[in-house]
XYZ file of N, CA, C and O in Angstrom:
780
model
N 0.823 -1.190 0.000
C 0.000 0.000 0.000
C 0.860 1.244 0.000
O 0.761 2.084 0.869
N 1.731 1.334 -0.982
C 2.651 2.453 -1.010
C 2.063 3.674 -1.707
O 2.459 4.782 -1.431
N 1.127 3.481 -2.596
C 0.542 4.601 -3.323
C -0.566 5.246 -2.496
O -1.216 4.604 -1.678
N -0.784 6.536 -2.724
C -1.826 7.250 -1.984
C -3.213 6.769 -2.376
O -4.164 6.908 -1.616
N -3.355 6.184 -3.567
C -4.674 5.722 -3.998
C -4.925 4.268 -3.624
O -6.051 3.814 -3.666
N -3.881 3.533 -3.261
C -4.061 2.136 -2.867
C -4.427 2.080 -1.391
O -3.693 2.554 -0.547
N -5.574 1.511 -1.112
C -6.032 1.423 0.263
C -6.834 0.142 0.403
O -7.977 0.063 -0.040
N -6.233 -0.872 1.029
C -6.893 -2.158 1.181
C -8.106 -2.109 2.083
O -8.991 -2.970 1.999
N -8.185 -1.072 2.921
C -9.344 -0.960 3.811
C -10.629 -0.674 3.033
O -11.713 -1.023 3.474
N -10.507 -0.035 1.868
C -11.696 0.257 1.065
C -12.367 -1.022 0.583
O -13.583 -1.083 0.433
N -11.577 -2.052 0.352
C -12.135 -3.334 -0.100
C -12.821 -4.104 1.026
O -13.495 -5.086 0.771
N -12.631 -3.669 2.252
C -13.240 -4.350 3.387
C -14.633 -3.814 3.726
O -15.304 -4.356 4.607
N -15.042 -2.743 3.069
C -16.376 -2.190 3.361
C -17.465 -3.112 2.813
O -17.237 -3.913 1.912
N -18.639 -3.001 3.394
C -19.759 -3.827 2.952
C -20.121 -3.504 1.510
O -19.952 -2.377 1.041
N -20.669 -4.473 0.788
C -20.907 -4.330 -0.637
C -21.840 -3.170 -0.960
O -21.688 -2.504 -1.967
N -22.821 -2.903 -0.098
C -23.778 -1.835 -0.410
C -23.134 -0.442 -0.311
O -23.674 0.519 -0.835
N -21.953 -0.330 0.365
C -21.293 0.972 0.486
C -20.145 1.145 -0.514
O -19.570 2.233 -0.616
N -19.801 0.110 -1.223
C -18.661 0.199 -2.140
C -18.918 1.141 -3.314
O -17.989 1.688 -3.889
N -20.159 1.307 -3.668
C -20.468 2.212 -4.783
C -20.822 3.617 -4.303
O -21.172 4.466 -5.104
N -20.728 3.855 -3.003
C -21.038 5.179 -2.444
C -19.757 6.014 -2.361
O -18.880 5.734 -1.544
N -19.644 7.061 -3.201
C -18.409 7.842 -3.224
C -18.131 8.586 -1.914
O -16.980 8.717 -1.502
N -19.173 9.073 -1.242
C -18.965 9.808 0.011
C -18.440 8.865 1.100
O -17.547 9.225 1.859
N -19.015 7.675 1.167
C -18.552 6.711 2.166
C -17.109 6.297 1.890
O -16.280 6.235 2.805
N -16.803 6.036 0.612
C -15.445 5.645 0.237
C -14.436 6.757 0.552
O -13.342 6.491 1.045
N -14.825 8.014 0.304
C -13.943 9.142 0.597
C -13.724 9.284 2.106
O -12.602 9.562 2.558
N -14.773 9.099 2.884
C -14.658 9.176 4.338
C -13.766 8.055 4.868
O -12.880 8.285 5.700
N -13.999 6.841 4.386
C -13.193 5.702 4.825
C -11.728 5.893 4.433
O -10.821 5.610 5.218
N -11.488 6.428 3.234
C -10.130 6.690 2.798
C -9.461 7.717 3.708
O -8.314 7.550 4.127
N -10.193 8.793 4.032
C -9.631 9.851 4.888
C -9.322 9.327 6.292
O -8.344 9.757 6.920
N -10.136 8.407 6.798
C -9.914 7.870 8.136
C -8.771 6.857 8.189
O -8.077 6.746 9.200
N -8.567 6.130 7.106
C -7.558 5.068 7.127
C -6.217 5.489 6.534
O -5.208 4.811 6.756
N -6.164 6.605 5.814
C -4.899 7.059 5.220
C -3.810 7.284 6.271
O -2.668 6.847 6.076
N -4.092 7.927 7.415
C -3.033 8.071 8.428
C -2.515 6.718 8.950
O -1.329 6.588 9.252
N -3.386 5.738 9.035
C -2.947 4.411 9.476
C -1.978 3.794 8.472
O -0.986 3.172 8.854
N -2.267 3.983 7.195
C -1.375 3.466 6.161
C -0.026 4.193 6.183
O 1.020 3.570 5.980
N -0.056 5.497 6.452
C 1.199 6.252 6.548
C 2.058 5.742 7.703
O 3.274 5.607 7.575
N 1.436 5.463 8.840
C 2.170 4.936 9.987
C 2.759 3.567 9.660
O 3.903 3.269 10.020
N 2.007 2.719 8.962
C 2.522 1.407 8.567
C 3.745 1.543 7.669
O 4.730 0.810 7.825
N 3.707 2.497 6.732
C 4.855 2.713 5.849
C 6.076 3.180 6.627
O 7.200 2.718 6.397
N 5.870 4.078 7.575
C 6.982 4.581 8.385
C 7.588 3.450 9.214
O 8.809 3.307 9.307
N 6.745 2.625 9.818
C 7.249 1.512 10.618
C 8.015 0.511 9.762
O 9.026 -0.046 10.200
N 7.561 0.284 8.539
C 8.296 -0.605 7.630
C 9.657 -0.016 7.275
O 10.657 -0.745 7.207
N 9.736 1.293 7.060
C 11.010 1.936 6.757
C 11.961 1.845 7.946
O 13.157 1.605 7.776
N 11.449 2.046 9.152
C 12.292 1.945 10.346
C 12.850 0.541 10.473
O 14.033 0.334 10.744
N 12.012 -0.455 10.252
C 12.452 -1.850 10.349
C 13.531 -2.146 9.312
O 14.540 -2.794 9.611
N 13.367 -1.639 8.109
C 14.338 -1.894 7.046
C 15.642 -1.139 7.306
O 16.734 -1.689 7.197
N 15.541 0.132 7.683
C 16.745 0.950 7.853
C 17.561 0.577 9.078
O 18.756 0.803 9.116
N 16.914 0.046 10.100
C 17.647 -0.312 11.311
C 17.814 -1.818 11.445
O 17.873 -2.349 12.544
N 17.925 -2.489 10.316
C 18.232 -3.911 10.289
C 19.734 -4.060 10.513
O 20.535 -3.370 9.882
N 20.117 -4.952 11.403
C 21.532 -5.119 11.739
C 22.368 -5.525 10.535
O 23.528 -5.138 10.406
N 21.789 -6.276 9.611
C 22.544 -6.722 8.440
C 22.656 -5.646 7.364
O 23.530 -5.720 6.503
N 21.761 -4.646 7.376
C 21.749 -3.653 6.306
C 22.082 -2.242 6.767
O 22.336 -1.379 5.950
N 22.067 -1.996 8.061
C 22.317 -0.652 8.578
C 23.740 -0.193 8.296
O 24.670 -0.990 8.205
N 23.905 1.126 8.163
C 25.226 1.713 7.953
C 25.350 2.977 8.795
O 24.352 3.591 9.169
N 26.574 3.357 9.109
C 26.856 4.620 9.768
C 26.069 4.860 11.037
O 26.141 4.094 11.995
N 25.301 5.954 11.034
C 24.532 6.364 12.201
C 23.490 5.319 12.596
O 23.163 5.173 13.775
N 22.958 4.596 11.623
C 21.987 3.540 11.929
C 22.629 2.468 12.810
O 22.031 2.014 13.784
N 23.846 2.066 12.471
C 24.551 1.092 13.304
C 24.884 1.666 14.677
O 24.853 0.952 15.681
N 25.194 2.966 14.732
C 25.462 3.595 16.028
C 24.237 3.534 16.931
O 24.341 3.263 18.127
N 23.056 3.782 16.361
C 21.815 3.700 17.144
C 21.550 2.264 17.589
O 21.126 2.017 18.719
N 21.784 1.308 16.700
C 21.641 -0.095 17.084
C 22.607 -0.446 18.209
O 22.264 -1.180 19.136
N 23.813 0.097 18.135
C 24.800 -0.133 19.184
C 24.340 0.410 20.526
O 24.583 -0.200 21.574
N 23.658 1.563 20.514
C 23.112 2.108 21.760
C 22.072 1.164 22.348
O 22.041 0.938 23.562
N 21.207 0.628 21.508
C 20.160 -0.286 21.980
C 20.756 -1.588 22.497
O 20.303 -2.151 23.484
N 21.784 -2.074 21.797
C 22.411 -3.344 22.169
C 23.324 -3.169 23.375
O 23.516 -4.090 24.163
N 23.880 -1.963 23.532
C 24.762 -1.697 24.658
C 26.230 -1.859 24.314
O 27.029 -2.283 25.136
N 26.588 -1.510 23.078
C 27.964 -1.670 22.633
C 28.349 -0.471 21.775
O 27.741 -0.222 20.738
N 29.336 0.251 22.204
C 29.762 1.466 21.541
C 30.738 1.149 20.414
O 31.509 0.205 20.506
N 30.725 1.966 19.367
C 31.656 1.808 18.248
C 33.084 2.143 18.659
O 34.038 1.611 18.118
N 33.236 3.015 19.639
C 34.562 3.385 20.132
C 35.030 2.356 21.145
O 34.307 2.005 22.065
N 36.245 1.891 20.967
C 36.794 0.883 21.863
C 37.431 1.545 23.074
O 37.879 2.683 23.016
N 37.476 0.817 24.175
C 38.035 1.366 25.406
C 39.556 1.529 25.327
O 40.124 2.396 25.957
N 40.208 0.671 24.585
C 41.660 0.787 24.453
C 42.023 0.774 22.981
O 41.304 0.242 22.156
N 43.157 1.383 22.674
C 43.613 1.445 21.295
C 44.055 0.071 20.819
O 44.618 -0.710 21.576
N 43.786 -0.213 19.558
C 44.264 -1.449 18.946
C 45.438 -1.090 18.043
O 45.281 -0.338 17.092
N 46.599 -1.601 18.340
C 47.805 -1.277 17.574
C 48.085 -2.359 16.541
O 47.685 -3.502 16.691
N 48.798 -1.989 15.493
C 49.241 -2.947 14.486
C 48.128 -3.525 13.649
O 48.107 -4.718 13.381
N 47.166 -2.685 13.219
C 46.037 -3.198 12.458
C 45.940 -2.585 11.060
O 45.155 -3.037 10.251
N 46.759 -1.567 10.756
C 46.656 -0.892 9.472
C 47.434 -1.625 8.386
O 48.464 -2.236 8.632
N 46.926 -1.522 7.164
C 47.529 -2.149 5.993
C 48.992 -1.731 5.855
O 49.347 -0.570 6.019
N 49.830 -2.714 5.538
C 51.248 -2.441 5.345
C 51.813 -3.479 4.378
O 51.492 -4.661 4.467
N 52.679 -3.031 3.469
C 53.285 -3.963 2.525
C 54.312 -4.865 3.193
O 54.454 -6.021 2.846
N 55.033 -4.332 4.140
C 56.193 -5.036 4.674
C 55.928 -5.819 5.955
O 56.829 -6.473 6.467
N 54.723 -5.783 6.497
C 54.441 -6.432 7.768
C 53.596 -7.680 7.539
O 52.505 -7.586 6.977
N 54.080 -8.849 7.956
C 53.276 -10.071 7.801
C 51.956 -9.947 8.566
O 51.911 -9.437 9.676
N 50.884 -10.406 7.938
C 49.563 -10.357 8.567
C 48.824 -9.051 8.348
O 47.687 -8.914 8.779
N 49.435 -8.088 7.670
C 48.780 -6.807 7.427
C 48.704 -6.472 5.934
O 48.536 -5.318 5.561
N 48.810 -7.484 5.071
C 48.750 -7.272 3.622
C 47.315 -7.187 3.133
O 46.400 -6.821 3.857
N 47.123 -7.562 1.859
C 45.788 -7.514 1.266
C 44.801 -8.356 2.070
O 45.089 -9.481 2.451
N 43.610 -7.818 2.311
C 42.526 -8.473 3.053
C 42.926 -8.874 4.466
O 42.287 -9.731 5.066
N 43.984 -8.304 5.004
C 44.403 -8.600 6.370
C 44.431 -7.328 7.206
O 43.842 -7.280 8.269
N 45.146 -6.314 6.745
C 45.171 -5.035 7.453
C 44.011 -4.183 7.005
O 43.424 -4.398 5.951
N 43.634 -3.192 7.816
C 42.551 -2.295 7.429
C 43.156 -0.998 6.907
O 44.274 -0.614 7.267
N 42.406 -0.302 6.054
C 42.881 0.941 5.465
C 42.766 2.054 6.482
O 41.761 2.191 7.154
N 43.800 2.864 6.567
C 43.805 3.986 7.496
C 42.977 5.122 6.912
O 43.154 5.515 5.767
N 42.045 5.641 7.703
C 41.216 6.758 7.273
C 41.871 8.073 7.687
O 42.724 8.103 8.570
N 41.463 9.171 7.049
C 42.025 10.473 7.421
C 41.728 10.802 8.888
O 40.693 10.406 9.425
N 42.611 11.523 9.514
C 42.481 12.014 10.885
C 42.510 10.903 11.935
O 42.038 11.077 13.046
N 43.035 9.743 11.588
C 43.191 8.645 12.535
C 44.665 8.565 12.900
O 45.532 8.771 12.043
N 44.966 8.267 14.150
C 46.360 8.141 14.578
C 47.087 7.138 13.684
O 46.490 6.187 13.189
N 48.367 7.312 13.537
C 49.155 6.446 12.659
C 49.328 5.034 13.206
O 49.528 4.092 12.458
N 49.258 4.864 14.501
C 49.597 3.560 15.070
C 48.422 2.830 15.703
O 48.471 1.629 15.875
N 47.374 3.534 16.084
C 46.289 2.862 16.815
C 44.930 3.239 16.263
O 44.778 4.239 15.568
N 43.925 2.437 16.591
C 42.552 2.706 16.181
C 41.640 2.535 17.387
O 41.846 1.655 18.215
N 40.663 3.407 17.493
C 39.718 3.299 18.597
C 38.275 3.219 18.123
O 37.399 2.905 18.896
N 38.006 3.523 16.848
C 36.651 3.441 16.308
C 36.601 2.355 15.240
O 37.491 2.260 14.408
N 35.537 1.573 15.261
C 35.397 0.469 14.320
C 34.693 0.917 13.050
O 33.776 1.735 13.096
N 35.079 0.333 11.914
C 34.382 0.576 10.660
C 33.059 -0.188 10.681
O 32.817 -1.029 11.546
N 32.163 0.105 9.725
C 30.814 -0.484 9.722
C 30.832 -2.003 9.679
O 30.100 -2.666 10.406
N 31.655 -2.573 8.804
C 31.673 -4.035 8.643
C 32.105 -4.739 9.931
O 31.477 -5.690 10.384
N 33.163 -4.244 10.538
C 33.654 -4.857 11.777
C 32.690 -4.597 12.926
O 32.444 -5.481 13.747
N 32.134 -3.394 12.979
C 31.178 -3.053 14.043
C 29.938 -3.940 13.958
O 29.386 -4.363 14.967
N 29.497 -4.239 12.731
C 28.339 -5.121 12.551
C 28.622 -6.513 13.120
O 27.793 -7.101 13.811
N 29.816 -7.040 12.847
C 30.199 -8.350 13.392
C 30.237 -8.290 14.914
O 29.759 -9.191 15.608
N 30.779 -7.202 15.430
C 30.885 -6.993 16.864
C 29.499 -6.932 17.514
O 29.264 -7.513 18.582
N 28.544 -6.224 16.878
C 27.176 -6.132 17.408
C 26.480 -7.487 17.380
O 25.795 -7.866 18.344
N 26.645 -8.231 16.283
C 26.063 -9.573 16.216
C 26.623 -10.459 17.319
O 25.897 -11.225 17.948
N 27.919 -10.328 17.545
C 28.564 -11.124 18.590
C 27.958 -10.818 19.947
O 27.667 -11.725 20.736
N 27.739 -9.556 20.229
C 27.164 -9.148 21.516
C 25.746 -9.685 21.671
O 25.370 -10.191 22.738
N 24.951 -9.603 20.611
C 23.556 -10.059 20.676
C 23.485 -11.555 20.947
O 22.780 -12.006 21.852
N 24.223 -12.344 20.178
C 24.127 -13.801 20.353
C 24.838 -14.258 21.615
O 24.421 -15.235 22.245
N 25.896 -13.558 22.023
C 26.577 -13.944 23.260
C 25.702 -13.653 24.483
O 25.782 -14.364 25.482
N 24.852 -12.632 24.403
C 23.932 -12.351 25.505
C 22.917 -13.474 25.691
O 22.402 -13.665 26.790
N 22.631 -14.200 24.627
C 21.676 -15.307 24.708
C 22.369 -16.656 24.888
O 21.720 -17.696 24.900
N 23.682 -16.642 25.039
C 24.460 -17.879 25.156
C 24.148 -18.579 26.468
O 24.038 -17.964 27.524
N 24.051 -19.895 26.433
C 23.698 -20.685 27.620
C 24.919 -21.162 28.408
O 24.781 -21.852 29.412
N 26.130 -20.832 27.979
C 27.333 -21.189 28.710
C 27.919 -22.543 28.362
O 28.936 -22.936 28.912
N 27.304 -23.266 27.438
C 27.797 -24.591 27.072
C 28.733 -24.506 25.866
O 28.744 -23.523 25.122
N 29.497 -25.570 25.670
C 30.395 -25.646 24.521
C 29.590 -25.637 23.220
O 29.937 -24.940 22.274
N 28.503 -26.404 23.192
C 27.666 -26.457 21.985
C 27.073 -25.078 21.683
O 26.960 -24.667 20.538
N 26.677 -24.379 22.750
C 26.144 -23.032 22.574
C 27.180 -22.076 22.015
O 26.868 -21.195 21.212
N 28.441 -22.240 22.426
C 29.518 -21.390 21.912
C 29.713 -21.630 20.411
O 29.939 -20.686 19.653
N 29.618 -22.882 19.994
C 29.723 -23.171 18.561
C 28.583 -22.498 17.797
O 28.780 -21.971 16.704
N 27.368 -22.528 18.376
C 26.237 -21.862 17.714
C 26.460 -20.355 17.628
O 26.104 -19.730 16.631
N 27.039 -19.765 18.666
C 27.311 -18.324 18.659
C 28.261 -17.978 17.513
O 27.996 -17.055 16.739
N 29.346 -18.707 17.376
C 30.313 -18.428 16.305
C 29.680 -18.666 14.937
O 29.934 -17.917 13.987
N 28.830 -19.699 14.824
C 28.145 -19.946 13.555
C 27.258 -18.773 13.163
O 27.184 -18.404 11.992
N 26.579 -18.169 14.141
C 25.719 -17.022 13.847
C 26.559 -15.805 13.460
O 26.257 -15.105 12.500
N 27.626 -15.564 14.193
C 28.459 -14.385 13.928
C 29.092 -14.457 12.537
O 29.103 -13.487 11.795
N 29.601 -15.617 12.175
C 30.315 -15.768 10.909
C 29.519 -16.596 9.904
O 30.083 -17.361 9.129
N 28.203 -16.422 9.893
C 27.342 -17.182 8.977
C 27.681 -16.912 7.516
O 27.539 -17.785 6.665
N 28.139 -15.690 7.206
C 28.470 -15.338 5.821
C 29.833 -15.858 5.399
O 30.217 -15.723 4.241
N 30.585 -16.430 6.325
C 31.943 -16.894 6.045
C 32.090 -18.348 6.470
O 32.527 -18.634 7.584
N 31.730 -19.281 5.593
C 31.747 -20.691 5.977
C 33.138 -21.269 6.207
O 33.269 -22.361 6.741
N 34.201 -20.523 5.845
C 35.551 -21.061 6.035
C 36.059 -20.871 7.468
O 37.147 -21.316 7.793
N 35.261 -20.225 8.340
C 35.668 -20.037 9.730
C 35.450 -21.337 10.508
O 34.369 -21.907 10.501
N 36.502 -21.809 11.151
C 36.431 -23.046 11.950
C 36.777 -22.687 13.387
O 37.732 -21.953 13.643
N 36.007 -23.215 14.313
C 36.228 -22.913 15.723
C 36.502 -24.187 16.495
O 35.869 -25.214 16.263
N 37.458 -24.117 17.411
C 37.742 -25.231 18.316
C 37.814 -24.682 19.732
O 38.381 -23.603 19.957
N 37.238 -25.414 20.675
C 37.286 -25.017 22.081
C 38.073 -26.063 22.839
O 37.784 -27.252 22.755
N 39.061 -25.614 23.581
C 39.904 -26.522 24.356
C 39.818 -26.140 25.829
O 40.084 -24.996 26.204
N 39.434 -27.092 26.667
C 39.407 -26.872 28.107
C 40.823 -27.049 28.639
O 41.444 -28.085 28.446
N 41.338 -26.037 29.315
C 42.703 -26.092 29.832
C 42.775 -26.720 31.229
O 43.855 -26.843 31.784
N 41.643 -27.076 31.796
C 41.541 -27.715 33.119
C 42.180 -26.885 34.228
O 42.692 -27.420 35.198
N 42.159 -25.560 34.050
C 42.648 -24.674 35.108
C 41.703 -23.467 35.241
O 42.133 -22.348 35.459
N 40.406 -23.735 35.084
C 39.368 -22.706 35.068
C 39.578 -21.703 33.937
O 39.303 -20.521 34.065
N 40.061 -22.226 32.821
C 40.176 -21.412 31.623
C 39.967 -22.306 30.407
O 40.098 -23.523 30.486
N 39.592 -21.689 29.314
C 39.536 -22.429 28.056
C 40.037 -21.542 26.936
O 40.090 -20.321 27.050
N 40.467 -22.193 25.862
C 41.023 -21.496 24.711
C 40.093 -21.698 23.523
O 39.716 -22.824 23.205
N 39.728 -20.609 22.895
C 38.929 -20.663 21.672
C 39.879 -20.390 20.514
O 40.504 -19.328 20.451
N 40.006 -21.359 19.629
C 40.841 -21.203 18.443
C 39.929 -20.976 17.247
O 39.036 -21.775 16.982
N 40.146 -19.876 16.554
C 39.388 -19.556 15.349
C 40.339 -19.581 14.170
O 41.390 -18.936 14.191
N 39.973 -20.349 13.141
C 40.795 -20.465 11.941
C 39.987 -20.004 10.748
O 38.784 -20.261 10.662
N 40.643 -19.323 9.821
C 39.980 -18.905 8.596
C 40.679 -17.724 7.965
O 41.333 -16.932 8.637
N 40.504 -17.584 6.667
C 41.149 -16.496 5.938
C 40.391 -15.188 6.098
O 40.849 -14.144 5.668
N 39.222 -15.241 6.718
C 38.376 -14.065 6.844
C 38.947 -13.028 7.804
O 38.713 -11.846 7.669
N 39.695 -13.453 8.796
C 40.090 -12.573 9.877
C 41.137 -11.563 9.439
O 42.232 -11.928 9.051
N 40.774 -10.285 9.536
C 41.787 -9.252 9.320
C 42.409 -8.915 10.662
O 42.007 -9.428 11.705
N 43.396 -8.039 10.650
C 44.135 -7.714 11.876
C 43.230 -7.099 12.931
O 43.396 -7.348 14.128
N 42.241 -6.308 12.513
C 41.350 -5.659 13.474
C 40.475 -6.668 14.195
O 40.333 -6.628 15.429
N 39.889 -7.607 13.466
C 39.052 -8.634 14.098
C 39.879 -9.500 15.034
O 39.435 -9.851 16.132
N 41.103 -9.806 14.637
C 41.982 -10.588 15.519
C 42.235 -9.851 16.832
O 42.173 -10.442 17.909
N 42.504 -8.545 16.745
C 42.765 -7.770 17.957
C 41.533 -7.682 18.840
O 41.630 -7.720 20.063
N 40.349 -7.569 18.237
C 39.111 -7.512 19.023
C 38.942 -8.796 19.825
O 38.590 -8.764 21.011
N 39.191 -9.930 19.203
C 39.074 -11.198 19.917
C 40.169 -11.338 20.976
O 39.909 -11.772 22.088
N 41.399 -10.965 20.626
C 42.509 -11.104 21.578
C 42.327 -10.227 22.810
O 42.750 -10.575 23.905
N 41.692 -9.067 22.654
C 41.461 -8.167 23.790
C 40.184 -8.534 24.550
O 39.742 -7.788 25.416
N 39.574 -9.671 24.210
C 38.375 -10.190 24.893
C 37.190 -9.233 24.840
O 36.453 -9.089 25.811
N 36.971 -8.574 23.705
C 35.788 -7.747 23.551
C 34.545 -8.587 23.301
O 33.441 -8.115 23.495
N 34.719 -9.818 22.835
C 33.566 -10.694 22.627
C 33.146 -11.265 23.975
O 33.924 -11.946 24.626
N 31.911 -11.003 24.405
C 31.485 -11.452 25.732
C 31.080 -12.931 25.763
O 30.015 -13.276 26.231
N 31.942 -13.794 25.281
C 31.679 -15.231 25.251
C 32.482 -15.873 26.378
O 33.500 -16.496 26.162
N 31.993 -15.683 27.614
C 32.770 -16.107 28.770
C 31.834 -16.424 29.932
O 31.073 -15.574 30.363
N 31.895 -17.640 30.463
C 31.115 -17.938 31.664
C 31.733 -17.241 32.882
O 32.921 -16.940 32.898
N 30.927 -17.019 33.907
C 31.419 -16.351 35.117
C 32.509 -17.186 35.780
O 32.382 -18.398 35.938
N 33.598 -16.535 36.166
C 34.679 -17.198 36.884
C 35.624 -18.001 36.022
O 36.522 -18.672 36.535
N 35.471 -17.953 34.714
C 36.315 -18.725 33.804
C 37.085 -17.759 32.908
O 36.531 -16.809 32.390
N 38.363 -17.997 32.731
C 39.186 -17.163 31.847
C 39.107 -17.696 30.427
O 39.018 -18.903 30.203
N 39.100 -16.791 29.477
C 39.020 -17.167 28.067
C 40.239 -16.611 27.346
O 40.602 -15.457 27.506
N 40.866 -17.466 26.533
C 41.971 -17.048 25.682
C 41.571 -17.321 24.230
O 40.967 -18.339 23.942
N 41.905 -16.390 23.362
C 41.604 -16.553 21.943
C 42.889 -16.791 21.173
O 43.903 -16.137 21.412
N 42.820 -17.700 20.241
C 43.937 -17.985 19.356
C 43.407 -17.880 17.938
O 42.469 -18.598 17.579
N 43.950 -16.975 17.155
C 43.482 -16.750 15.799
C 44.516 -17.269 14.817
O 45.696 -16.958 14.931
N 44.052 -18.094 13.875
C 44.959 -18.650 12.877
C 44.395 -18.375 11.498
O 43.183 -18.378 11.301
N 45.302 -18.155 10.527
C 44.879 -17.962 9.132
C 44.708 -19.287 8.448
O 45.306 -20.253 8.772
């Protein structure tokens, strides 16, 4: 019902009133604001979809989810470089203007989206090993080459090993700094990222 003349409510009137122009005009005038509200709500749902949102839309989603785009500590060694192993093509991130030369504190849209998905599914995590596998599957659903292994260290800690070509230097640093809230209470988590 995107057009101003399309109104499904007019078809719901009784048959004896369908040929009455005054009744149809009145019904149209009463239901048009409802159709406008439906269109606005559909636009909000589409624009603030976690998979499709960009820029400020993701920032608003981050406020609702409880995760800021700005990181608490700087992440060093994440910018693209020809001479540094692990920071070449599809590994390092491109430095934007007005960003410090050595560290980053704000996430780009693609990485922030992964980070927000991680927070959402980790909040619903049940604390089990199987649940952790489901969390990683949801976060990296678009990247089937990501493989996860969980190893219990038998010292109230476990190690999560993530393997795959998808991981750039920024995502590796986010996991290494334990920004992903995939941790049971009282248990230490270590991340190991492999290409």
